[in-house]
Structures are given as C-alpha cells and as structure tokens.
C-alpha cells in the first residue's frame, strides 16, 4: 500500500523532532560530563599543597575554587574571593565556618577537611554534588563540628542524614527540602537517640508553596524562618 504524502510529511516532521530532542539530550549529557570532569579536577586533594601552606589555607583554596565561602576564626567577614585569600603563617587563619551554598564541592575533596581543628559550622544548601558518600565523609569533622545545615541537596537520602550521628559534638542540625529522604520521622528519631544533646530541626515544605518558590527563586534559606512550623527534637 502506498503511503500518502501527508503521512510522509508527518513522519518526517516527527523524526526531525526526535532527532532534535536526541541531539539536545546528547549536548546536555556532554555538558554535564564536562562539568563533572572539571569539578573533579577542582576537588582533587593535594597533600603536597597541604604540607606547603597548612590545612586551613589549602581547604580555603579548595572551597573557594568550588564556589563556597569561608569565615576565619576571629574575623566577622566572609571570604568568597579566591584572589583575596589572606596570607600569613600557617596557623594564623583558621577556618571556623563554611557556606557551601550552590557550590560544587564533592566527596573526593572532603579530605581537605582534615586538620581543620577550629571548624564549627557547615552549611550545605543546594550543593549539587553532595551525596550520601559526602555525608559519610563528614566524620572527618567529628571532633570540631557543632552546627550543620543540610537543605535542598537532592541526592542525600535517609542514609546520608543518618551519617550525622557520627558527629558527636553537634549541637544544632537544620534540615529542609530533601526529596531523597523517604522516612524523615525515622531519621529524626535516629538523630535524637544518637545525639541527645543536639537540637534537631526539620522544616517541612508540604503545603508551603510560598517558601518553596522562595527557595527556587533565591536558592537561599533563612534556617530560622517560621520555626513554629519546624519539628524540634
């Protein structure tokens, strides 16, 4: 049976759409692969650099290279400019807090946290490459970390959050917008049992379209926002 010209045109158009979509997906996949390779390079741990400048300076270089910000002990100002990192003796500038919002830090770079004896606070918000493996490696900071925020990290599951139980000095945990966490109540109970002296807060976005839009637009979260709607354990 002969095919009509209309059928041929429709099929040809559909094929073009499919080919265009495939090309678009291929380009997107290639871009992600490229960025993944670059981020792996930016996260690479260099022990020689640590030996040369000290753990805090080496960690600061890694964090800023990946788009995070650091605050040094005794200083109020946050530093997010790689070229403006202060210089001095190895023990002069000690990292006290890290804000990894929208950064590309990943688990392969977490060895940079070794030796950060003054680090007390860590904010992981919309950090695309943070996974359960990353959370598990935070045990490196078990002797110093007191405060942590994990929000809008889509690849962190129940297992990753439960890894926080290893951080025995934690005094405050804030969690929000973690779509890979399936049983948040169980996770919160696990944290409460393991860390009885730690305040654990969870802010649910269920029914909170206003806050969800704010997170999407600003990619910034004031963790004490509307604490009356958060769960405290």
PDB file of C-alpha atoms in Angstrom:
ATOM      1  CA  UNK A   1       0.000   0.000   0.000  1.00  0.00           C
ATOM      2  CA  UNK A   2       1.352   3.391  -0.982  1.00  0.00           C
ATOM      3  CA  UNK A   3       1.992   5.926   1.774  1.00  0.00           C
ATOM      4  CA  UNK A   4       0.334   9.290   1.399  1.00  0.00           C
ATOM      5  CA  UNK A   5       2.446  12.425   1.134  1.00  0.00           C
ATOM      6  CA  UNK A   6       0.705  13.721   4.264  1.00  0.00           C
ATOM      7  CA  UNK A   7       1.796  10.639   6.234  1.00  0.00           C
ATOM      8  CA  UNK A   8       5.334  11.026   4.922  1.00  0.00           C
ATOM      9  CA  UNK A   9       5.472  14.684   5.930  1.00  0.00           C
ATOM     10  CA  UNK A  10       4.116  13.885   9.389  1.00  0.00           C
ATOM     11  CA  UNK A  11       6.589  11.057   9.862  1.00  0.00           C
ATOM     12  CA  UNK A  12       9.449  13.192   8.611  1.00  0.00           C
ATOM     13  CA  UNK A  13       8.486  16.013  10.969  1.00  0.00           C
ATOM     14  CA  UNK A  14       8.214  13.586  13.879  1.00  0.00           C
ATOM     15  CA  UNK A  15      11.608  12.119  13.054  1.00  0.00           C
ATOM     16  CA  UNK A  16      13.124  15.593  12.956  1.00  0.00           C
ATOM     17  CA  UNK A  17      11.638  16.338  16.373  1.00  0.00           C
ATOM     18  CA  UNK A  18      13.012  13.074  17.755  1.00  0.00           C
ATOM     19  CA  UNK A  19      16.442  13.699  16.240  1.00  0.00           C
ATOM     20  CA  UNK A  20      16.440  17.264  17.571  1.00  0.00           C
ATOM     21  CA  UNK A  21      15.485  16.025  21.030  1.00  0.00           C
ATOM     22  CA  UNK A  22      18.182  13.358  20.939  1.00  0.00           C
ATOM     23  CA  UNK A  23      20.763  15.914  19.873  1.00  0.00           C
ATOM     24  CA  UNK A  24      19.661  18.192  22.676  1.00  0.00           C
ATOM     25  CA  UNK A  25      19.917  15.385  25.225  1.00  0.00           C
ATOM     26  CA  UNK A  26      23.330  14.437  23.878  1.00  0.00           C
ATOM     27  CA  UNK A  27      24.557  18.010  24.216  1.00  0.00           C
ATOM     28  CA  UNK A  28      23.134  18.250  27.732  1.00  0.00           C
ATOM     29  CA  UNK A  29      24.734  14.945  28.689  1.00  0.00           C
ATOM     30  CA  UNK A  30      28.056  16.084  27.226  1.00  0.00           C
ATOM     31  CA  UNK A  31      27.895  19.367  29.128  1.00  0.00           C
ATOM     32  CA  UNK A  32      27.169  17.551  32.385  1.00  0.00           C
ATOM     33  CA  UNK A  33      30.041  15.170  31.733  1.00  0.00           C
ATOM     34  CA  UNK A  34      32.367  18.099  31.032  1.00  0.00           C
ATOM     35  CA  UNK A  35      31.323  19.962  34.172  1.00  0.00           C
ATOM     36  CA  UNK A  36      31.650  16.768  36.176  1.00  0.00           C
ATOM     37  CA  UNK A  37      35.223  16.324  34.936  1.00  0.00           C
ATOM     38  CA  UNK A  38      36.105  19.936  35.704  1.00  0.00           C
ATOM     39  CA  UNK A  39      34.591  19.741  39.165  1.00  0.00           C
ATOM     40  CA  UNK A  40      36.531  16.547  39.839  1.00  0.00           C
ATOM     41  CA  UNK A  41      39.700  18.459  38.999  1.00  0.00           C
ATOM     42  CA  UNK A  42      38.706  21.378  41.239  1.00  0.00           C
ATOM     43  CA  UNK A  43      38.012  18.929  44.097  1.00  0.00           C
ATOM     44  CA  UNK A  44      41.243  16.982  43.789  1.00  0.00           C
ATOM     45  CA  UNK A  45      43.086  16.674  47.083  1.00  0.00           C
ATOM     46  CA  UNK A  46      46.769  17.656  47.050  1.00  0.00           C
ATOM     47  CA  UNK A  47      48.730  16.582  50.129  1.00  0.00           C
ATOM     48  CA  UNK A  48      51.778  18.478  48.911  1.00  0.00           C
ATOM     49  CA  UNK A  49      49.781  21.714  48.963  1.00  0.00           C
ATOM     50  CA  UNK A  50      48.609  20.968  52.492  1.00  0.00           C
ATOM     51  CA  UNK A  51      52.197  20.408  53.596  1.00  0.00           C
ATOM     52  CA  UNK A  52      53.242  23.658  51.947  1.00  0.00           C
ATOM     53  CA  UNK A  53      50.585  26.085  53.216  1.00  0.00           C
ATOM     54  CA  UNK A  54      48.813  24.209  56.022  1.00  0.00           C
ATOM     55  CA  UNK A  55      45.389  22.505  56.139  1.00  0.00           C
ATOM     56  CA  UNK A  56      43.287  25.646  56.613  1.00  0.00           C
ATOM     57  CA  UNK A  57      44.792  27.566  53.692  1.00  0.00           C
ATOM     58  CA  UNK A  58      44.627  24.502  51.421  1.00  0.00           C
ATOM     59  CA  UNK A  59      40.997  23.885  52.412  1.00  0.00           C
ATOM     60  CA  UNK A  60      40.105  27.539  51.837  1.00  0.00           C
ATOM     61  CA  UNK A  61      41.604  27.393  48.344  1.00  0.00           C
ATOM     62  CA  UNK A  62      39.613  24.234  47.580  1.00  0.00           C
ATOM     63  CA  UNK A  63      36.336  25.640  48.911  1.00  0.00           C
ATOM     64  CA  UNK A  64      36.582  28.970  47.102  1.00  0.00           C
ATOM     65  CA  UNK A  65      37.706  27.255  43.926  1.00  0.00           C
ATOM     66  CA  UNK A  66      34.449  25.290  44.080  1.00  0.00           C
ATOM     67  CA  UNK A  67      32.245  28.323  44.757  1.00  0.00           C
ATOM     68  CA  UNK A  68      31.899  28.108  48.543  1.00  0.00           C
ATOM     69  CA  UNK A  69      32.706  30.784  51.138  1.00  0.00           C
ATOM     70  CA  UNK A  70      34.713  30.607  54.357  1.00  0.00           C
ATOM     71  CA  UNK A  71      34.916  32.576  57.575  1.00  0.00           C
ATOM     72  CA  UNK A  72      38.112  32.559  59.584  1.00  0.00           C
ATOM     73  CA  UNK A  73      38.210  32.347  63.362  1.00  0.00           C
ATOM     74  CA  UNK A  74      38.349  35.818  64.907  1.00  0.00           C
ATOM     75  CA  UNK A  75      37.033  37.541  61.749  1.00  0.00           C
ATOM     76  CA  UNK A  76      33.437  38.570  61.019  1.00  0.00           C
ATOM     77  CA  UNK A  77      33.744  38.930  57.254  1.00  0.00           C
ATOM     78  CA  UNK A  78      33.063  36.019  54.942  1.00  0.00           C
ATOM     79  CA  UNK A  79      35.592  35.424  52.173  1.00  0.00           C
ATOM     80  CA  UNK A  80      34.324  34.171  48.802  1.00  0.00           C
ATOM     81  CA  UNK A  81      37.034  35.609  46.543  1.00  0.00           C
ATOM     82  CA  UNK A  82      39.873  33.215  45.784  1.00  0.00           C
ATOM     83  CA  UNK A  83      42.216  36.061  44.868  1.00  0.00           C
ATOM     84  CA  UNK A  84      41.563  37.831  48.175  1.00  0.00           C
ATOM     85  CA  UNK A  85      42.526  34.999  50.491  1.00  0.00           C
ATOM     86  CA  UNK A  86      44.767  36.371  53.253  1.00  0.00           C
ATOM     87  CA  UNK A  87      48.349  35.228  53.531  1.00  0.00           C
ATOM     88  CA  UNK A  88      50.457  34.643  56.605  1.00  0.00           C
ATOM     89  CA  UNK A  89      51.773  31.937  58.873  1.00  0.00           C
ATOM     90  CA  UNK A  90      50.158  28.515  58.538  1.00  0.00           C
ATOM     91  CA  UNK A  91      48.254  28.797  61.818  1.00  0.00           C
ATOM     92  CA  UNK A  92      47.243  32.461  61.532  1.00  0.00           C
ATOM     93  CA  UNK A  93      43.985  31.966  59.618  1.00  0.00           C
ATOM     94  CA  UNK A  94      41.879  29.043  60.835  1.00  0.00           C
ATOM     95  CA  UNK A  95      38.592  28.178  59.160  1.00  0.00           C
ATOM     96  CA  UNK A  96      35.669  28.495  61.562  1.00  0.00           C
ATOM     97  CA  UNK A  97      32.665  28.255  59.224  1.00  0.00           C
ATOM     98  CA  UNK A  98      31.906  27.167  55.664  1.00  0.00           C
ATOM     99  CA  UNK A  99      28.961  28.185  53.485  1.00  0.00           C
ATOM    100  CA  UNK A 100      28.756  25.776  50.545  1.00  0.00           C
ATOM    101  CA  UNK A 101      25.564  27.204  49.043  1.00  0.00           C
ATOM    102  CA  UNK A 102      25.391  26.490  45.287  1.00  0.00           C
ATOM    103  CA  UNK A 103      28.941  25.155  45.398  1.00  0.00           C
ATOM    104  CA  UNK A 104      30.417  22.194  43.520  1.00  0.00           C
ATOM    105  CA  UNK A 105      32.229  20.577  46.444  1.00  0.00           C
ATOM    106  CA  UNK A 106      32.085  16.783  46.319  1.00  0.00           C
ATOM    107  CA  UNK A 107      33.210  13.854  48.438  1.00  0.00           C
ATOM    108  CA  UNK A 108      36.543  13.425  46.665  1.00  0.00           C
ATOM    109  CA  UNK A 109      37.590  16.801  48.044  1.00  0.00           C
ATOM    110  CA  UNK A 110      36.490  16.195  51.614  1.00  0.00           C
ATOM    111  CA  UNK A 111      39.959  15.111  52.694  1.00  0.00           C
ATOM    112  CA  UNK A 112      40.648  18.859  52.733  1.00  0.00           C
ATOM    113  CA  UNK A 113      38.615  18.968  55.954  1.00  0.00           C
ATOM    114  CA  UNK A 114      41.323  17.025  57.797  1.00  0.00           C
ATOM    115  CA  UNK A 115      43.186  19.199  60.258  1.00  0.00           C
ATOM    116  CA  UNK A 116      40.524  21.942  60.452  1.00  0.00           C
ATOM    117  CA  UNK A 117      40.508  21.973  64.234  1.00  0.00           C
ATOM    118  CA  UNK A 118      38.586  25.265  64.548  1.00  0.00           C
ATOM    119  CA  UNK A 119      35.776  24.482  62.110  1.00  0.00           C
ATOM    120  CA  UNK A 120      32.451  24.742  63.930  1.00  0.00           C
ATOM    121  CA  UNK A 121      29.785  25.387  61.298  1.00  0.00           C
ATOM    122  CA  UNK A 122      28.891  23.982  57.865  1.00  0.00           C
ATOM    123  CA  UNK A 123      26.064  24.993  55.535  1.00  0.00           C
ATOM    124  CA  UNK A 124      25.200  22.657  52.663  1.00  0.00           C
ATOM    125  CA  UNK A 125      22.429  24.334  50.660  1.00  0.00           C
ATOM    126  CA  UNK A 126      21.658  23.429  47.058  1.00  0.00           C
ATOM    127  CA  UNK A 127      25.064  21.806  46.735  1.00  0.00           C
ATOM    128  CA  UNK A 128      24.513  19.662  43.638  1.00  0.00           C
ATOM    129  CA  UNK A 129      27.305  17.155  44.193  1.00  0.00           C
ATOM    130  CA  UNK A 130      26.614  16.370  47.834  1.00  0.00           C
ATOM    131  CA  UNK A 131      25.658  12.696  48.190  1.00  0.00           C
ATOM    132  CA  UNK A 132      25.372  10.075  50.909  1.00  0.00           C
ATOM    133  CA  UNK A 133      29.064   9.368  50.411  1.00  0.00           C
ATOM    134  CA  UNK A 134      29.814  13.030  51.057  1.00  0.00           C
ATOM    135  CA  UNK A 135      27.767  12.976  54.249  1.00  0.00           C
ATOM    136  CA  UNK A 136      29.573   9.870  55.452  1.00  0.00           C
ATOM    137  CA  UNK A 137      32.961  11.548  54.982  1.00  0.00           C
ATOM    138  CA  UNK A 138      31.927  14.398  57.283  1.00  0.00           C
ATOM    139  CA  UNK A 139      33.074  12.105  60.081  1.00  0.00           C
ATOM    140  CA  UNK A 140      36.406  13.797  59.469  1.00  0.00           C
ATOM    141  CA  UNK A 141      34.955  16.775  61.376  1.00  0.00           C
ATOM    142  CA  UNK A 142      33.582  14.776  64.320  1.00  0.00           C
ATOM    143  CA  UNK A 143      35.919  16.442  66.827  1.00  0.00           C
ATOM    144  CA  UNK A 144      35.001  20.027  65.957  1.00  0.00           C
ATOM    145  CA  UNK A 145      31.726  20.485  64.030  1.00  0.00           C
ATOM    146  CA  UNK A 146      28.906  21.876  66.179  1.00  0.00           C
ATOM    147  CA  UNK A 147      26.402  23.246  63.683  1.00  0.00           C
ATOM    148  CA  UNK A 148      25.230  21.912  60.312  1.00  0.00           C
ATOM    149  CA  UNK A 149      22.544  22.788  57.783  1.00  0.00           C
ATOM    150  CA  UNK A 150      21.582  20.373  55.003  1.00  0.00           C
ATOM    151  CA  UNK A 151      18.929  21.801  52.703  1.00  0.00           C
ATOM    152  CA  UNK A 152      17.920  21.347  49.066  1.00  0.00           C
ATOM    153  CA  UNK A 153      20.513  18.628  48.462  1.00  0.00           C
ATOM    154  CA  UNK A 154      18.595  16.283  46.186  1.00  0.00           C
ATOM    155  CA  UNK A 155      20.948  13.294  46.337  1.00  0.00           C
ATOM    156  CA  UNK A 156      21.105  12.999  50.122  1.00  0.00           C
ATOM    157  CA  UNK A 157      18.920  10.155  51.377  1.00  0.00           C
ATOM    158  CA  UNK A 158      17.975   8.744  54.770  1.00  0.00           C
ATOM    159  CA  UNK A 159      21.349   7.004  54.933  1.00  0.00           C
ATOM    160  CA  UNK A 160      23.232  10.243  54.356  1.00  0.00           C
ATOM    161  CA  UNK A 161      21.377  12.154  57.062  1.00  0.00           C
ATOM    162  CA  UNK A 162      21.794   9.257  59.494  1.00  0.00           C
ATOM    163  CA  UNK A 163      25.565   9.601  58.985  1.00  0.00           C
ATOM    164  CA  UNK A 164      25.369  12.769  61.084  1.00  0.00           C
ATOM    165  CA  UNK A 165      25.084  10.502  64.129  1.00  0.00           C
ATOM    166  CA  UNK A 166      28.872  10.129  63.956  1.00  0.00           C
ATOM    167  CA  UNK A 167      29.396  13.838  64.627  1.00  0.00           C
ATOM    168  CA  UNK A 168      29.303  13.623  68.407  1.00  0.00           C
ATOM    169  CA  UNK A 169      29.905  17.334  69.046  1.00  0.00           C
ATOM    170  CA  UNK A 170      26.932  18.567  67.047  1.00  0.00           C
ATOM    171  CA  UNK A 171      24.702  20.979  68.946  1.00  0.00           C
ATOM    172  CA  UNK A 172      22.400  22.043  66.124  1.00  0.00           C
ATOM    173  CA  UNK A 173      21.091  20.367  62.956  1.00  0.00           C
ATOM    174  CA  UNK A 174      18.749  22.023  60.463  1.00  0.00           C
ATOM    175  CA  UNK A 175      17.176  20.004  57.643  1.00  0.00           C
ATOM    176  CA  UNK A 176      14.806  21.000  54.841  1.00  0.00           C
ATOM    177  CA  UNK A 177      13.856  20.143  51.253  1.00  0.00           C
ATOM    178  CA  UNK A 178      15.490  16.726  50.969  1.00  0.00           C
ATOM    179  CA  UNK A 179      13.427  14.845  48.344  1.00  0.00           C
ATOM    180  CA  UNK A 180      15.549  11.665  48.502  1.00  0.00           C
ATOM    181  CA  UNK A 181      14.762  11.189  52.206  1.00  0.00           C
ATOM    182  CA  UNK A 182      11.845   8.745  52.350  1.00  0.00           C
ATOM    183  CA  UNK A 183      11.189   8.402  56.091  1.00  0.00           C
ATOM    184  CA  UNK A 184      12.059  11.677  57.743  1.00  0.00           C
ATOM    185  CA  UNK A 185      10.434  10.767  61.069  1.00  0.00           C
ATOM    186  CA  UNK A 186      12.596   7.676  61.409  1.00  0.00           C
ATOM    187  CA  UNK A 187      15.705   9.671  60.518  1.00  0.00           C
ATOM    188  CA  UNK A 188      14.885  12.369  63.055  1.00  0.00           C
ATOM    189  CA  UNK A 189      14.343   9.744  65.759  1.00  0.00           C
ATOM    190  CA  UNK A 190      17.680   8.162  64.902  1.00  0.00           C
ATOM    191  CA  UNK A 191      19.431  11.521  65.272  1.00  0.00           C
ATOM    192  CA  UNK A 192      17.640  12.216  68.557  1.00  0.00           C
ATOM    193  CA  UNK A 193      18.738   8.902  70.018  1.00  0.00           C
ATOM    194  CA  UNK A 194      22.353   9.168  68.886  1.00  0.00           C
ATOM    195  CA  UNK A 195      22.770  12.876  69.696  1.00  0.00           C
ATOM    196  CA  UNK A 196      20.713  13.579  72.844  1.00  0.00           C
ATOM    197  CA  UNK A 197      22.380  16.965  73.424  1.00  0.00           C
ATOM    198  CA  UNK A 198      21.821  18.208  69.873  1.00  0.00           C
ATOM    199  CA  UNK A 199      18.872  20.362  68.794  1.00  0.00           C
ATOM    200  CA  UNK A 200      17.415  18.917  65.586  1.00  0.00           C
ATOM    201  CA  UNK A 201      15.080  20.999  63.440  1.00  0.00           C
ATOM    202  CA  UNK A 202      13.253  19.930  60.325  1.00  0.00           C
ATOM    203  CA  UNK A 203      11.207  22.350  58.222  1.00  0.00           C
ATOM    204  CA  UNK A 204       8.642  20.658  56.003  1.00  0.00           C
ATOM    205  CA  UNK A 205       7.728  22.330  52.716  1.00  0.00           C
ATOM    206  CA  UNK A 206       4.496  20.385  52.403  1.00  0.00           C
ATOM    207  CA  UNK A 207       1.747  22.873  51.662  1.00  0.00           C
ATOM    208  CA  UNK A 208       4.241  25.739  51.751  1.00  0.00           C
ATOM    209  CA  UNK A 209       4.217  26.903  48.141  1.00  0.00           C
ATOM    210  CA  UNK A 210       5.367  30.370  49.201  1.00  0.00           C
ATOM    211  CA  UNK A 211       8.544  29.075  50.816  1.00  0.00           C
ATOM    212  CA  UNK A 212       9.153  26.564  48.019  1.00  0.00           C
ATOM    213  CA  UNK A 213       9.000  29.395  45.477  1.00  0.00           C
ATOM    214  CA  UNK A 214      11.364  31.435  47.634  1.00  0.00           C
ATOM    215  CA  UNK A 215      13.841  28.572  47.711  1.00  0.00           C
ATOM    216  CA  UNK A 216      13.607  28.094  43.946  1.00  0.00           C
ATOM    217  CA  UNK A 217      13.998  31.790  43.200  1.00  0.00           C
ATOM    218  CA  UNK A 218      16.632  32.794  45.722  1.00  0.00           C
ATOM    219  CA  UNK A 219      18.320  29.462  46.454  1.00  0.00           C
ATOM    220  CA  UNK A 220      18.775  30.855  49.910  1.00  0.00           C
ATOM    221  CA  UNK A 221      17.175  29.738  53.121  1.00  0.00           C
ATOM    222  CA  UNK A 222      16.938  31.543  56.443  1.00  0.00           C
ATOM    223  CA  UNK A 223      17.041  28.481  58.620  1.00  0.00           C
ATOM    224  CA  UNK A 224      15.107  30.038  61.441  1.00  0.00           C
ATOM    225  CA  UNK A 225      12.329  31.064  59.033  1.00  0.00           C
ATOM    226  CA  UNK A 226       8.978  30.283  60.628  1.00  0.00           C
ATOM    227  CA  UNK A 227      10.375  27.912  63.238  1.00  0.00           C
ATOM    228  CA  UNK A 228       6.859  27.352  64.513  1.00  0.00           C
ATOM    229  CA  UNK A 229       6.353  25.076  61.512  1.00  0.00           C
ATOM    230  CA  UNK A 230       9.543  23.081  62.054  1.00  0.00           C
ATOM    231  CA  UNK A 231       9.920  19.924  64.059  1.00  0.00           C
ATOM    232  CA  UNK A 232      12.171  20.157  67.097  1.00  0.00           C
ATOM    233  CA  UNK A 233      13.500  17.032  68.744  1.00  0.00           C
TER     234      UNK A 233
END
